[in-house]
């Protein structure tokens, strides 16, 4: 008769202070720790049911994994929420969102996540982890809020006490508990509605909810199509993403510390719209390497740069627009033809009888 073996003793909790020190040593700006309990499914399901994800169909995939770390990593006990600040002092003028002017934050997070895993294996040999940035299944903003990094504001961004909302996020699941978890952050928006009022396209049907169908970030980054006609005039000044709801936020109006120097603007991030629209594919491939701008692809960036031209600048760029109106890319040629038609409508002489 075989002996009955006693259950294996649970591994002792890790030191929360040691885990945080390891993350900071890997150049993360902020780190917090939360229990790996399942997230509430209500907000995500309502957003999906109302079609507010637009063309982001993948957000409806693998829902159990998005909501429960234990489905992704059996035995998950701790979520490490991580942030990298990207605010640069005296940011140069650009019509590209601040986070995308320098190095692609995905690469920075992935490099640092790998380094963090190595440090954790020294602290706890045999520890199992799962890590991802926002292209993975983890819901990085709810976890950052639970882990005390900040609160999700009315603009849907995570707002941190020290760095405002100028942060990018990642998470790491651990199959080990820690000896102390951080308290969730409280919402400090109060009665302020500057982000809701300031949005160029009224993309907030309610506080904290972004309707991607109306969001300029979606139409300049994720969508392969020309923006709907009513939204096209709103793209002026926005080549890749939109910072308006962050720029008007009082939490971003303070004297904030500088973020990671790797996020400093590269040449492509400071080009004019005319320069971006006129790039050759070879120039774009060289200049965009290692930048988040690659997400919109060559034709997407040129399309956006055309639509972002203010009327006076478009008038000066007429020769370029006429050349691009015959471009082999349908979205580029379509954008150029539309802007030219808008210019023609503005410059047509008015019939005195219509006065």
Short mmCIF file of C-alpha atoms in Angstrom, two decimals:
data_model
loop_
_atom_site.label_atom_id
_atom_site.label_comp_id
_atom_site.label_asym_id
_atom_site.label_seq_id
_atom_site.Cartn_x
_atom_site.Cartn_y
_atom_site.Cartn_z
CA UNK A 1 0.00 0.00 0.00
CA UNK A 2 1.48 3.34 -1.08
CA UNK A 3 1.94 6.10 1.43
CA UNK A 4 -0.15 9.24 1.11
CA UNK A 5 2.15 12.21 0.56
CA UNK A 6 1.39 15.44 2.43
CA UNK A 7 0.56 18.47 0.27
CA UNK A 8 3.52 20.55 -0.79
CA UNK A 9 4.13 23.54 1.42
CA UNK A 10 3.23 26.85 -0.16
CA UNK A 11 6.21 28.97 -1.13
CA UNK A 12 6.79 31.83 1.31
CA UNK A 13 5.74 35.29 0.13
CA UNK A 14 8.29 37.43 -1.64
CA UNK A 15 9.38 40.71 -0.15
CA UNK A 16 7.33 43.46 -1.79
CA UNK A 17 10.17 45.88 -1.18
CA UNK A 18 12.61 43.56 -2.97
CA UNK A 19 10.29 43.16 -5.97
CA UNK A 20 9.85 46.93 -6.24
CA UNK A 21 13.57 47.54 -5.91
CA UNK A 22 14.19 45.06 -8.72
CA UNK A 23 11.69 46.86 -10.98
CA UNK A 24 13.19 50.27 -10.28
CA UNK A 25 16.68 48.88 -10.94
CA UNK A 26 15.38 47.86 -14.37
CA UNK A 27 14.58 51.53 -15.14
CA UNK A 28 10.83 51.43 -14.60
CA UNK A 29 9.56 54.78 -13.36
CA UNK A 30 6.76 53.40 -11.17
CA UNK A 31 5.88 49.99 -9.75
CA UNK A 32 2.91 48.74 -7.73
CA UNK A 33 1.63 45.38 -6.54
CA UNK A 34 -1.92 44.00 -6.60
CA UNK A 35 -3.50 40.67 -5.76
CA UNK A 36 -4.21 38.65 -8.90
CA UNK A 37 -7.98 38.61 -8.41
CA UNK A 38 -10.28 38.59 -11.41
CA UNK A 39 -11.20 41.98 -12.87
CA UNK A 40 -14.84 43.00 -13.18
CA UNK A 41 -16.15 42.11 -16.63
CA UNK A 42 -18.90 44.74 -16.75
CA UNK A 43 -17.01 47.77 -18.16
CA UNK A 44 -15.32 45.80 -20.95
CA UNK A 45 -18.47 43.92 -21.96
CA UNK A 46 -20.56 47.10 -22.07
CA UNK A 47 -17.91 48.80 -24.22
CA UNK A 48 -17.86 45.87 -26.64
CA UNK A 49 -21.66 45.43 -26.71
CA UNK A 50 -22.11 49.07 -27.71
CA UNK A 51 -19.59 48.77 -30.55
CA UNK A 52 -17.32 51.39 -29.03
CA UNK A 53 -14.25 49.33 -29.92
CA UNK A 54 -14.80 50.25 -33.62
CA UNK A 55 -12.43 48.09 -35.67
CA UNK A 56 -10.57 46.77 -32.63
CA UNK A 57 -12.23 43.38 -32.90
CA UNK A 58 -9.38 41.67 -31.10
CA UNK A 59 -10.47 43.38 -27.88
CA UNK A 60 -13.37 40.94 -27.79
CA UNK A 61 -11.14 37.90 -28.09
CA UNK A 62 -9.82 35.78 -25.21
CA UNK A 63 -12.04 37.51 -22.65
CA UNK A 64 -11.35 35.03 -19.81
CA UNK A 65 -7.62 35.73 -20.19
CA UNK A 66 -8.14 39.48 -20.31
CA UNK A 67 -10.02 39.44 -17.05
CA UNK A 68 -8.36 36.73 -14.94
CA UNK A 69 -4.56 36.40 -14.54
CA UNK A 70 -5.00 32.83 -13.30
CA UNK A 71 -6.29 31.78 -16.71
CA UNK A 72 -3.11 33.13 -18.29
CA UNK A 73 -0.73 31.92 -15.59
CA UNK A 74 -1.99 29.05 -13.43
CA UNK A 75 -1.35 29.86 -9.81
CA UNK A 76 -0.98 33.59 -10.43
CA UNK A 77 -0.99 35.40 -7.10
CA UNK A 78 0.49 38.84 -7.78
CA UNK A 79 0.22 41.45 -10.51
CA UNK A 80 3.20 43.79 -10.84
CA UNK A 81 2.01 47.02 -12.49
CA UNK A 82 4.76 49.03 -14.16
CA UNK A 83 5.06 52.45 -15.78
CA UNK A 84 7.62 54.40 -17.79
CA UNK A 85 7.28 58.18 -17.90
CA UNK A 86 7.80 59.70 -21.35
CA UNK A 87 7.36 63.41 -20.68
CA UNK A 88 10.32 65.40 -21.96
CA UNK A 89 11.01 68.94 -20.73
CA UNK A 90 10.38 71.63 -23.32
CA UNK A 91 8.77 69.21 -25.75
CA UNK A 92 9.19 70.51 -29.28
CA UNK A 93 6.12 71.43 -31.28
CA UNK A 94 4.80 68.43 -33.19
CA UNK A 95 1.50 67.09 -34.46
CA UNK A 96 2.48 63.60 -33.33
CA UNK A 97 1.39 62.46 -29.86
CA UNK A 98 4.19 62.86 -27.34
CA UNK A 99 4.56 59.17 -26.56
CA UNK A 100 5.27 58.37 -30.22
CA UNK A 101 7.95 60.96 -31.01
CA UNK A 102 10.85 58.84 -29.78
CA UNK A 103 11.61 55.18 -29.21
CA UNK A 104 8.70 52.74 -29.37
CA UNK A 105 7.64 52.25 -25.76
CA UNK A 106 6.81 48.60 -26.46
CA UNK A 107 10.50 47.88 -26.99
CA UNK A 108 11.49 49.75 -23.84
CA UNK A 109 8.95 47.85 -21.73
CA UNK A 110 9.84 44.47 -23.22
CA UNK A 111 13.55 44.95 -22.63
CA UNK A 112 12.93 45.99 -19.04
CA UNK A 113 10.42 43.18 -18.43
CA UNK A 114 13.03 40.65 -19.52
CA UNK A 115 15.56 42.23 -17.18
CA UNK A 116 13.02 42.18 -14.34
CA UNK A 117 12.27 38.51 -14.84
CA UNK A 118 15.99 37.72 -14.53
CA UNK A 119 16.18 39.63 -11.26
CA UNK A 120 13.08 37.90 -9.91
CA UNK A 121 14.55 34.49 -10.73
CA UNK A 122 17.49 35.40 -8.51
CA UNK A 123 15.08 36.38 -5.71
CA UNK A 124 12.89 33.31 -6.20
CA UNK A 125 14.42 30.51 -8.32
CA UNK A 126 11.71 28.69 -10.26
CA UNK A 127 9.19 31.53 -10.17
CA UNK A 128 6.77 31.53 -13.12
CA UNK A 129 5.82 34.81 -14.79
CA UNK A 130 3.77 36.23 -17.65
CA UNK A 131 4.49 39.75 -18.89
CA UNK A 132 3.04 41.99 -21.59
CA UNK A 133 2.59 45.54 -22.77
CA UNK A 134 -0.73 46.77 -24.22
CA UNK A 135 -0.54 44.42 -27.22
CA UNK A 136 -1.02 41.40 -24.93
CA UNK A 137 -4.12 40.13 -23.15
CA UNK A 138 -3.63 41.94 -19.83
CA UNK A 139 -5.73 45.03 -19.07
CA UNK A 140 -2.85 47.23 -18.03
CA UNK A 141 -4.80 50.32 -16.88
CA UNK A 142 -7.17 48.58 -14.42
CA UNK A 143 -4.20 46.72 -12.96
CA UNK A 144 -2.20 49.93 -12.61
CA UNK A 145 -5.13 51.49 -10.75
CA UNK A 146 -5.54 48.47 -8.47
CA UNK A 147 -1.82 48.49 -7.73
CA UNK A 148 -1.93 52.12 -6.64
CA UNK A 149 0.03 53.71 -9.50
CA UNK A 150 -2.74 56.23 -10.08
CA UNK A 151 -6.39 56.45 -11.08
CA UNK A 152 -8.20 56.15 -14.39
CA UNK A 153 -9.45 59.63 -15.18
CA UNK A 154 -12.50 60.80 -17.08
CA UNK A 155 -10.37 60.76 -20.24
CA UNK A 156 -9.69 57.03 -19.82
CA UNK A 157 -5.99 57.62 -19.14
CA UNK A 158 -4.14 56.53 -16.02
CA UNK A 159 -3.25 59.67 -14.05
CA UNK A 160 -0.37 59.32 -11.61
CA UNK A 161 0.31 61.70 -8.70
CA UNK A 162 3.88 62.56 -9.73
CA UNK A 163 4.07 62.09 -13.50
CA UNK A 164 0.54 62.99 -14.55
CA UNK A 165 -0.79 60.87 -17.40
CA UNK A 166 2.44 60.98 -19.42
CA UNK A 167 3.20 57.30 -18.76
CA UNK A 168 3.09 54.03 -20.69
CA UNK A 169 2.21 50.80 -18.92
CA UNK A 170 2.97 47.10 -18.73
CA UNK A 171 2.23 44.27 -16.29
CA UNK A 172 3.84 41.10 -15.03
CA UNK A 173 1.96 38.23 -13.38
CA UNK A 174 3.77 36.20 -10.73
CA UNK A 175 2.83 32.78 -9.33
CA UNK A 176 4.05 33.94 -5.92
CA UNK A 177 2.42 36.13 -3.31
CA UNK A 178 4.20 39.12 -1.79
CA UNK A 179 4.17 40.18 1.84
CA UNK A 180 2.45 43.49 1.15
CA UNK A 181 0.13 44.77 -1.55
CA UNK A 182 -0.59 48.37 -2.51
CA UNK A 183 -3.96 49.99 -1.96
CA UNK A 184 -5.97 50.96 -5.06
CA UNK A 185 -5.79 54.63 -5.95
CA UNK A 186 -8.80 56.86 -5.40
CA UNK A 187 -10.21 58.93 -8.25
CA UNK A 188 -9.32 62.61 -7.92
CA UNK A 189 -11.02 64.08 -11.00
CA UNK A 190 -13.77 65.62 -8.88
CA UNK A 191 -16.09 67.90 -10.84
CA UNK A 192 -13.50 68.69 -13.54
CA UNK A 193 -14.69 68.01 -17.10
CA UNK A 194 -11.95 69.74 -19.10
CA UNK A 195 -11.03 66.58 -20.99
CA UNK A 196 -14.64 65.78 -21.86
CA UNK A 197 -15.29 69.30 -23.10
CA UNK A 198 -11.93 69.66 -24.84
CA UNK A 199 -12.13 66.50 -26.95
CA UNK A 200 -12.15 67.61 -30.62
CA UNK A 201 -14.61 64.90 -31.64
CA UNK A 202 -16.79 64.37 -28.55
CA UNK A 203 -15.37 60.86 -28.20
CA UNK A 204 -16.47 60.46 -24.56
CA UNK A 205 -20.08 59.24 -24.33
CA UNK A 206 -19.57 59.24 -20.56
CA UNK A 207 -16.73 59.87 -18.15
CA UNK A 208 -13.98 57.27 -18.45
CA UNK A 209 -15.40 55.71 -21.63
CA UNK A 210 -13.75 56.34 -25.01
CA UNK A 211 -15.78 55.62 -28.15
CA UNK A 212 -13.09 54.59 -30.63
CA UNK A 213 -15.45 55.32 -33.53
CA UNK A 214 -15.02 59.02 -32.79
CA UNK A 215 -11.50 59.04 -31.34
CA UNK A 216 -8.74 60.68 -33.39
CA UNK A 217 -6.18 58.25 -31.94
CA UNK A 218 -8.13 55.36 -33.45
CA UNK A 219 -8.56 57.01 -36.84
CA UNK A 220 -4.91 58.09 -37.12
CA UNK A 221 -3.33 54.88 -35.79
CA UNK A 222 -5.55 51.82 -35.97
CA UNK A 223 -7.96 52.43 -38.83
CA UNK A 224 -6.75 51.56 -42.36
CA UNK A 225 -9.50 53.65 -43.92
CA UNK A 226 -10.09 57.35 -44.46
CA UNK A 227 -11.81 58.90 -41.46
CA UNK A 228 -15.56 59.52 -41.88
CA UNK A 229 -16.32 62.82 -43.59
CA UNK A 230 -17.70 64.59 -40.49
CA UNK A 231 -14.46 63.85 -38.60
CA UNK A 232 -11.95 64.79 -41.27
CA UNK A 233 -11.78 68.52 -40.46
CA UNK A 234 -11.05 67.54 -36.84
CA UNK A 235 -7.84 65.78 -37.87
CA UNK A 236 -6.11 69.11 -38.46
CA UNK A 237 -3.09 69.18 -36.21
CA UNK A 238 -3.19 65.44 -35.48
CA UNK A 239 -0.93 63.18 -37.56
CA UNK A 240 -0.59 60.30 -35.10
CA UNK A 241 -2.69 60.13 -31.96
CA UNK A 242 -4.20 63.00 -30.01
CA UNK A 243 -3.02 64.56 -26.74
CA UNK A 244 -5.81 67.11 -26.25
CA UNK A 245 -7.53 65.30 -23.37
CA UNK A 246 -4.17 65.09 -21.59
CA UNK A 247 -2.98 68.60 -22.41
CA UNK A 248 -6.06 70.17 -20.80
CA UNK A 249 -5.87 67.99 -17.67
CA UNK A 250 -4.91 69.97 -14.53
CA UNK A 251 -2.76 67.07 -13.33
CA UNK A 252 -0.52 67.67 -16.35
CA UNK A 253 -0.20 71.43 -15.81
CA UNK A 254 2.21 71.14 -12.88
CA UNK A 255 5.99 71.16 -12.97
CA UNK A 256 6.36 67.44 -13.64
CA UNK A 257 9.69 65.59 -13.60
CA UNK A 258 11.29 64.63 -16.88
CA UNK A 259 10.62 61.16 -18.17
CA UNK A 260 12.90 58.57 -19.71
CA UNK A 261 15.46 60.19 -22.02
CA UNK A 262 15.03 57.36 -24.54
CA UNK A 263 11.64 58.83 -25.36
CA UNK A 264 13.19 62.07 -26.62
CA UNK A 265 11.94 63.03 -30.07
CA UNK A 266 13.68 61.59 -33.11
CA UNK A 267 13.88 63.43 -36.47
CA UNK A 268 10.71 61.81 -37.84
CA UNK A 269 8.79 62.89 -34.75
CA UNK A 270 9.51 66.55 -35.48
CA UNK A 271 8.86 66.69 -39.23
CA UNK A 272 6.25 69.02 -40.67
CA UNK A 273 3.10 67.59 -42.24
CA UNK A 274 4.36 68.46 -45.69
CA UNK A 275 7.61 66.60 -45.06
CA UNK A 276 5.75 63.56 -43.73
CA UNK A 277 3.32 63.51 -46.65
CA UNK A 278 6.18 63.71 -49.14
CA UNK A 279 8.34 60.93 -47.67
CA UNK A 280 9.40 58.09 -49.94
CA UNK A 281 8.87 54.57 -48.66
CA UNK A 282 12.60 54.10 -48.26
CA UNK A 283 12.92 57.28 -46.20
CA UNK A 284 10.03 56.28 -43.99
CA UNK A 285 11.39 52.78 -43.38
CA UNK A 286 14.75 54.18 -42.27
CA UNK A 287 13.41 57.03 -40.14
CA UNK A 288 10.52 55.11 -38.53
CA UNK A 289 12.56 52.08 -37.46
CA UNK A 290 12.15 51.50 -33.75
CA UNK A 291 9.29 54.02 -33.41
CA UNK A 292 5.61 53.51 -32.61
CA UNK A 293 4.77 55.44 -35.81
CA UNK A 294 5.28 52.17 -37.68
CA UNK A 295 1.88 51.11 -36.31
CA UNK A 296 0.08 53.40 -38.78
CA UNK A 297 2.34 52.22 -41.62
CA UNK A 298 3.73 54.29 -44.48
CA UNK A 299 0.45 55.03 -46.24
CA UNK A 300 -1.35 55.73 -42.96
CA UNK A 301 1.17 58.37 -41.91
CA UNK A 302 1.01 60.09 -45.32
CA UNK A 303 -2.81 59.96 -45.26
CA UNK A 304 -2.86 61.51 -41.80
CA UNK A 305 -0.29 64.18 -42.66
CA UNK A 306 -2.45 65.28 -45.60
CA UNK A 307 -5.67 65.44 -43.60
CA UNK A 308 -3.88 67.24 -40.74
CA UNK A 309 -2.93 70.21 -42.96
CA UNK A 310 -4.61 73.45 -42.00
CA UNK A 311 -6.16 75.27 -45.02
CA UNK A 312 -3.34 77.85 -45.30
CA UNK A 313 -0.68 75.15 -45.23
CA UNK A 314 -2.63 73.00 -47.67
CA UNK A 315 -2.79 75.96 -50.06
CA UNK A 316 0.99 76.30 -49.93
CA UNK A 317 1.33 72.53 -50.46
CA UNK A 318 -1.02 72.40 -53.45
CA UNK A 319 1.64 71.05 -55.82
CA UNK A 320 2.43 68.23 -53.40
CA UNK A 321 -1.27 67.46 -52.95
CA UNK A 322 -1.83 67.37 -56.71
CA UNK A 323 1.01 64.87 -57.04
CA UNK A 324 -0.31 62.72 -54.18
CA UNK A 325 -3.82 62.80 -55.66
CA UNK A 326 -2.45 60.29 -58.18
CA UNK A 327 -0.68 58.13 -55.59
CA UNK A 328 -1.05 54.37 -55.92
CA UNK A 329 -2.36 54.16 -52.34
CA UNK A 330 -6.16 54.67 -52.29
CA UNK A 331 -6.12 56.26 -48.82
CA UNK A 332 -3.34 58.68 -49.74
CA UNK A 333 -4.85 59.69 -53.08
CA UNK A 334 -8.31 59.89 -51.49
CA UNK A 335 -7.05 62.17 -48.73
CA UNK A 336 -5.25 64.43 -51.21
CA UNK A 337 -8.29 64.70 -53.49
CA UNK A 338 -10.53 65.53 -50.54
CA UNK A 339 -8.25 68.30 -49.29
CA UNK A 340 -7.98 69.72 -52.81
CA UNK A 341 -11.77 69.72 -53.11
CA UNK A 342 -11.99 71.57 -49.78
CA UNK A 343 -9.50 74.15 -51.06
CA UNK A 344 -11.49 74.60 -54.26
CA UNK A 345 -14.69 75.15 -52.29
CA UNK A 346 -12.95 77.81 -50.18
CA UNK A 347 -11.50 79.69 -53.15
CA UNK A 348 -14.52 79.60 -55.51
CA UNK A 349 -15.86 83.11 -56.16
CA UNK A 350 -19.24 83.67 -54.54
CA UNK A 351 -22.23 84.61 -56.70
CA UNK A 352 -23.48 88.03 -55.50
CA UNK A 353 -27.01 86.68 -55.75
CA UNK A 354 -26.18 84.22 -52.95
CA UNK A 355 -25.20 87.01 -50.57
#
